[in-house]
Coordinates of N, CA and C in Angstrom, one line a residue:
M106 N 2.8 39.5 35.0 CA 2.1 38.6 34.0 C 3.1 38.2 32.9
I107 N 3.9 39.2 32.4 CA 4.8 38.9 31.3 C 5.9 38.0 31.9
R108 N 6.3 38.2 33.1 CA 7.4 37.3 33.7 C 6.8 35.8 33.7
F109 N 5.6 35.7 34.1 CA 5.0 34.3 34.1 C 5.0 33.7 32.8
L110 N 4.6 34.4 31.7 CA 4.6 33.9 30.4 C 6.0 33.6 29.9
I111 N 7.0 34.4 30.2 CA 8.3 34.1 29.8 C 8.8 32.8 30.5
V112 N 8.6 32.7 31.8 CA 9.0 31.5 32.5 C 8.3 30.3 32.0
S113 N 7.0 30.4 31.7 CA 6.2 29.2 31.2 C 6.8 28.8 29.8
L114 N 7.1 29.8 28.9 CA 7.6 29.5 27.6 C 9.0 28.8 27.8
F115 N 9.8 29.3 28.6 CA 11.1 28.7 28.9 C 11.0 27.3 29.3
L116 N 10.1 27.0 30.3 CA 10.0 25.7 30.8 C 9.4 24.7 29.7
T117 N 8.5 25.2 28.9 CA 8.0 24.4 27.8 C 9.0 24.0 26.8
I118 N 9.9 25.0 26.5 CA 11.0 24.7 25.5 C 12.0 23.8 26.1
L119 N 12.3 24.0 27.4 CA 13.3 23.2 28.1 C 12.8 21.7 28.3
L120 N 11.6 21.6 28.7 CA 11.1 20.2 29.1 C 10.3 19.5 28.0
G121 N 10.0 20.2 26.9 CA 9.2 19.7 25.9 C 9.8 18.5 25.2
P122 N 11.1 18.5 24.9 CA 11.7 17.3 24.1 C 11.9 16.1 25.0
L123 N 11.8 16.2 26.3 CA 12.1 15.0 27.1 C 11.0 13.9 26.9
P124 N 11.4 12.7 26.7 CA 10.4 11.6 26.6 C 9.9 11.2 28.0
Y125 N 8.6 11.4 28.2 CA 8.0 11.0 29.5 C 7.7 9.5 29.4
T126 N 8.2 8.7 30.3 CA 7.9 7.3 30.2 C 7.5 6.8 31.6
S127 N 6.9 5.7 31.7 CA 6.7 5.0 32.9 C 6.8 3.5 32.7
G128 N 7.2 2.8 33.7 CA 7.3 1.4 33.6 C 7.2 0.7 35.0
E129 N 7.0 -0.6 35.0 CA 6.9 -1.3 36.2 C 8.3 -2.0 36.5
Y130 N 8.7 -1.8 37.8 CA 10.0 -2.2 38.3 C 9.8 -3.0 39.6
V131 N 10.7 -3.8 39.9 CA 10.8 -4.5 41.2 C 12.0 -4.0 41.9
I132 N 11.8 -3.7 43.2 CA 12.9 -3.3 44.1 C 13.8 -4.4 44.3
D133 N 15.0 -4.4 43.6 CA 15.9 -5.4 43.7 C 16.7 -5.4 45.0
S134 N 17.2 -4.3 45.3 CA 17.9 -4.2 46.6 C 17.9 -2.7 47.1
I135 N 18.0 -2.6 48.4 CA 18.0 -1.3 49.1 C 19.3 -1.2 49.9
T136 N 20.1 -0.3 49.7 CA 21.3 0.0 50.5 C 21.0 1.2 51.3
N137 N 22.1 1.7 52.0 CA 21.9 2.9 52.8 C 21.5 4.1 52.0
N138 N 22.0 4.3 50.8 CA 21.7 5.5 50.0 C 21.0 5.3 48.7
V139 N 21.0 4.0 48.2 CA 20.5 3.7 46.8 C 19.5 2.6 46.8
I140 N 18.5 2.8 46.0 CA 17.5 1.8 45.7 C 17.8 1.3 44.2
I141 N 18.0 0.0 44.1 CA 18.2 -0.6 42.8 C 16.9 -1.2 42.3
L142 N 16.5 -0.7 41.1 CA 15.2 -1.2 40.6 C 15.5 -2.0 39.3
E143 N 14.9 -3.2 39.3 CA 15.0 -4.1 38.2 C 13.7 -4.1 37.4
A144 N 13.8 -3.9 36.1 CA 12.6 -3.8 35.2 C 11.9 -5.1 35.0
L145 N 10.6 -5.1 35.0 CA 9.8 -6.3 34.7 C 9.8 -6.6 33.2
D146 N 10.0 -5.5 32.4 CA 10.1 -5.6 31.0 C 11.6 -5.6 30.6
D147 N 12.0 -6.5 29.7 CA 13.4 -6.5 29.2 C 13.8 -5.2 28.5
S148 N 12.9 -4.5 27.9 CA 13.2 -3.3 27.1 C 13.6 -2.1 28.0
L149 N 13.3 -2.2 29.3 CA 13.6 -1.0 30.2 C 14.9 -1.3 30.9
P150 N 15.7 -0.2 31.2 CA 17.0 -0.3 31.8 C 16.8 -0.5 33.3
Q151 N 17.9 -1.0 33.9 CA 18.0 -1.1 35.4 C 18.2 0.3 35.9
L152 N 17.5 0.7 37.0 CA 17.6 2.0 37.6 C 18.3 2.0 39.0
F153 N 19.1 3.1 39.2 CA 19.7 3.3 40.5 C 19.1 4.7 41.0
V154 N 18.4 4.7 42.1 CA 17.7 5.9 42.6 C 18.1 6.2 44.0
S155 N 18.3 7.5 44.3 CA 18.6 7.9 45.7 C 17.5 7.5 46.6
K156 N 17.9 6.9 47.7 CA 16.9 6.5 48.7 C 16.2 7.7 49.4
K157 N 16.9 8.8 49.6 CA 16.4 9.9 50.3 C 15.2 10.5 49.6
A158 N 15.1 10.4 48.3 CA 14.1 11.1 47.5 C 12.7 10.4 47.5
F159 N 12.7 9.1 47.9 CA 11.5 8.3 47.7 C 11.1 7.5 48.9
F160 N 10.0 6.8 48.9 CA 9.5 6.1 50.0 C 10.4 4.9 50.4
D161 N 10.2 4.4 51.6 CA 10.9 3.2 52.0 C 10.1 2.0 51.7
G162 N 10.3 1.4 50.6 CA 9.7 0.1 50.2 C 10.5 -1.0 50.7
K163 N 10.0 -2.2 50.4 CA 10.7 -3.4 50.7 C 11.3 -4.1 49.5
E164 N 12.3 -4.9 49.6 CA 12.9 -5.6 48.5 C 11.8 -6.6 48.0
G165 N 11.6 -6.6 46.7 CA 10.6 -7.5 46.1 C 9.3 -6.8 45.8
D166 N 9.1 -5.6 46.2 CA 7.9 -4.9 45.9 C 7.9 -4.4 44.4
V167 N 6.7 -4.5 43.8 CA 6.5 -4.0 42.5 C 6.1 -2.5 42.5
V168 N 6.8 -1.6 41.8 CA 6.5 -0.2 41.8 C 6.4 0.3 40.3
K169 N 5.6 1.4 40.2 CA 5.5 2.1 38.9 C 6.4 3.3 39.0
V170 N 7.3 3.4 38.0 CA 8.3 4.5 38.0 C 7.9 5.5 36.8
T171 N 7.7 6.7 37.1 CA 7.5 7.7 36.1 C 8.7 8.6 36.0
M172 N 9.2 8.7 34.7 CA 10.4 9.4 34.4 C 10.3 10.4 33.3
G173 N 11.1 11.4 33.3 CA 11.2 12.4 32.2 C 12.7 12.4 31.8
G174 N 13.0 11.8 30.7 CA 14.4 11.7 30.3 C 15.0 10.6 31.2
N175 N 16.1 11.0 31.9 CA 16.8 10.2 32.8 C 16.5 10.5 34.3
T176 N 15.5 11.4 34.5 CA 15.2 11.8 35.9 C 13.9 11.1 36.3
V177 N 14.0 10.5 37.5 CA 12.8 9.8 38.1 C 12.0 10.9 38.8
F178 N 10.7 11.0 38.4 CA 9.8 11.9 39.1 C 9.0 11.3 40.2
R179 N 8.6 10.0 40.0 CA 7.7 9.4 41.0 C 7.9 7.9 41.0
I180 N 7.8 7.4 42.2 CA 7.8 5.9 42.4 C 6.5 5.6 43.2
K181 N 5.6 4.9 42.6 CA 4.3 4.6 43.2 C 4.3 3.0 43.4
P182 N 4.0 2.6 44.7 CA 3.9 1.2 44.9 C 2.7 0.6 44.3
L183 N 2.8 -0.7 43.9 CA 1.6 -1.4 43.3 C 1.4 -2.7 44.1
P184 N 0.6 -2.6 45.2 CA 0.5 -3.7 46.1 C -0.2 -4.9 45.4
K185 N -1.1 -4.7 44.5 CA -1.8 -5.8 43.8 C -0.9 -6.6 43.0
L186 N 0.0 -5.9 42.2 CA 1.0 -6.6 41.4 C 2.0 -7.3 42.2
T187 N 2.4 -6.7 43.4 CA 3.3 -7.3 44.3 C 2.8 -8.7 44.8
E188 N 1.5 -8.7 45.2 CA 0.9 -9.9 45.7 C 0.8 -10.9 44.5
L189 N 0.4 -10.5 43.3 CA 0.3 -11.4 42.2 C 1.7 -12.0 41.9
R190 N 2.7 -11.2 41.9 CA 4.1 -11.7 41.6 C 4.5 -12.7 42.7
K191 N 4.2 -12.4 44.0 CA 4.6 -13.4 45.0 C 3.9 -14.7 44.8
Q192 N 2.6 -14.7 44.4 CA 1.9 -15.9 44.2 C 2.4 -16.7 43.0
Q193 N 2.8 -15.9 41.9 CA 3.4 -16.6 40.8 C 4.7 -17.3 41.1
I194 N 5.5 -16.6 42.0 CA 6.8 -17.2 42.4 C 6.5 -18.4 43.3
E195 N 5.6 -18.4 44.2 CA 5.2 -19.5 45.0 C 4.7 -20.7 44.2
N196 N 3.9 -20.4 43.2 CA 3.4 -21.5 42.3 C 4.6 -22.1 41.5
L197 N 5.5 -21.3 41.1 CA 6.7 -21.9 40.4 C 7.5 -22.7 41.3
I198 N 7.7 -22.3 42.5 CA 8.5 -23.1 43.5 C 7.8 -24.4 43.8
N199 N 6.5 -24.3 43.9 CA 5.7 -25.6 44.2 C 5.8 -26.5 43.1
K200 N 5.8 -26.0 41.8 CA 5.9 -26.9 40.7 C 7.3 -27.6 40.6
L201 N 8.4 -26.8 40.9 CA 9.7 -27.3 40.9 C 10.1 -28.3 42.0
A202 N 9.5 -28.0 43.2 CA 9.8 -28.8 44.4 C 8.9 -30.1 44.3
P203 N 9.5 -31.2 44.6 CA 8.6 -32.4 44.6 C 7.7 -32.5 45.8

């Protein structure tokens, strides 16, 4: 019991100051070992994530990335936002093309 409390206190002190953030990203490119994520918001940085750790998405998919500090905890696909983004791009192309 005491060991559990000590470990819990240690983890709280260690992980407490980390800023937990989440943001929406687009999968920019996928190589053999790395997924490059481009932020939809200009205030977020570009991310390079190990492909082994997460799902096999497609380039152009919109995902929600949950982070603690500089560590990516979770990448969740957002299929509705992916379809909306594809439609917006198609509409833009149709407006530009005669």
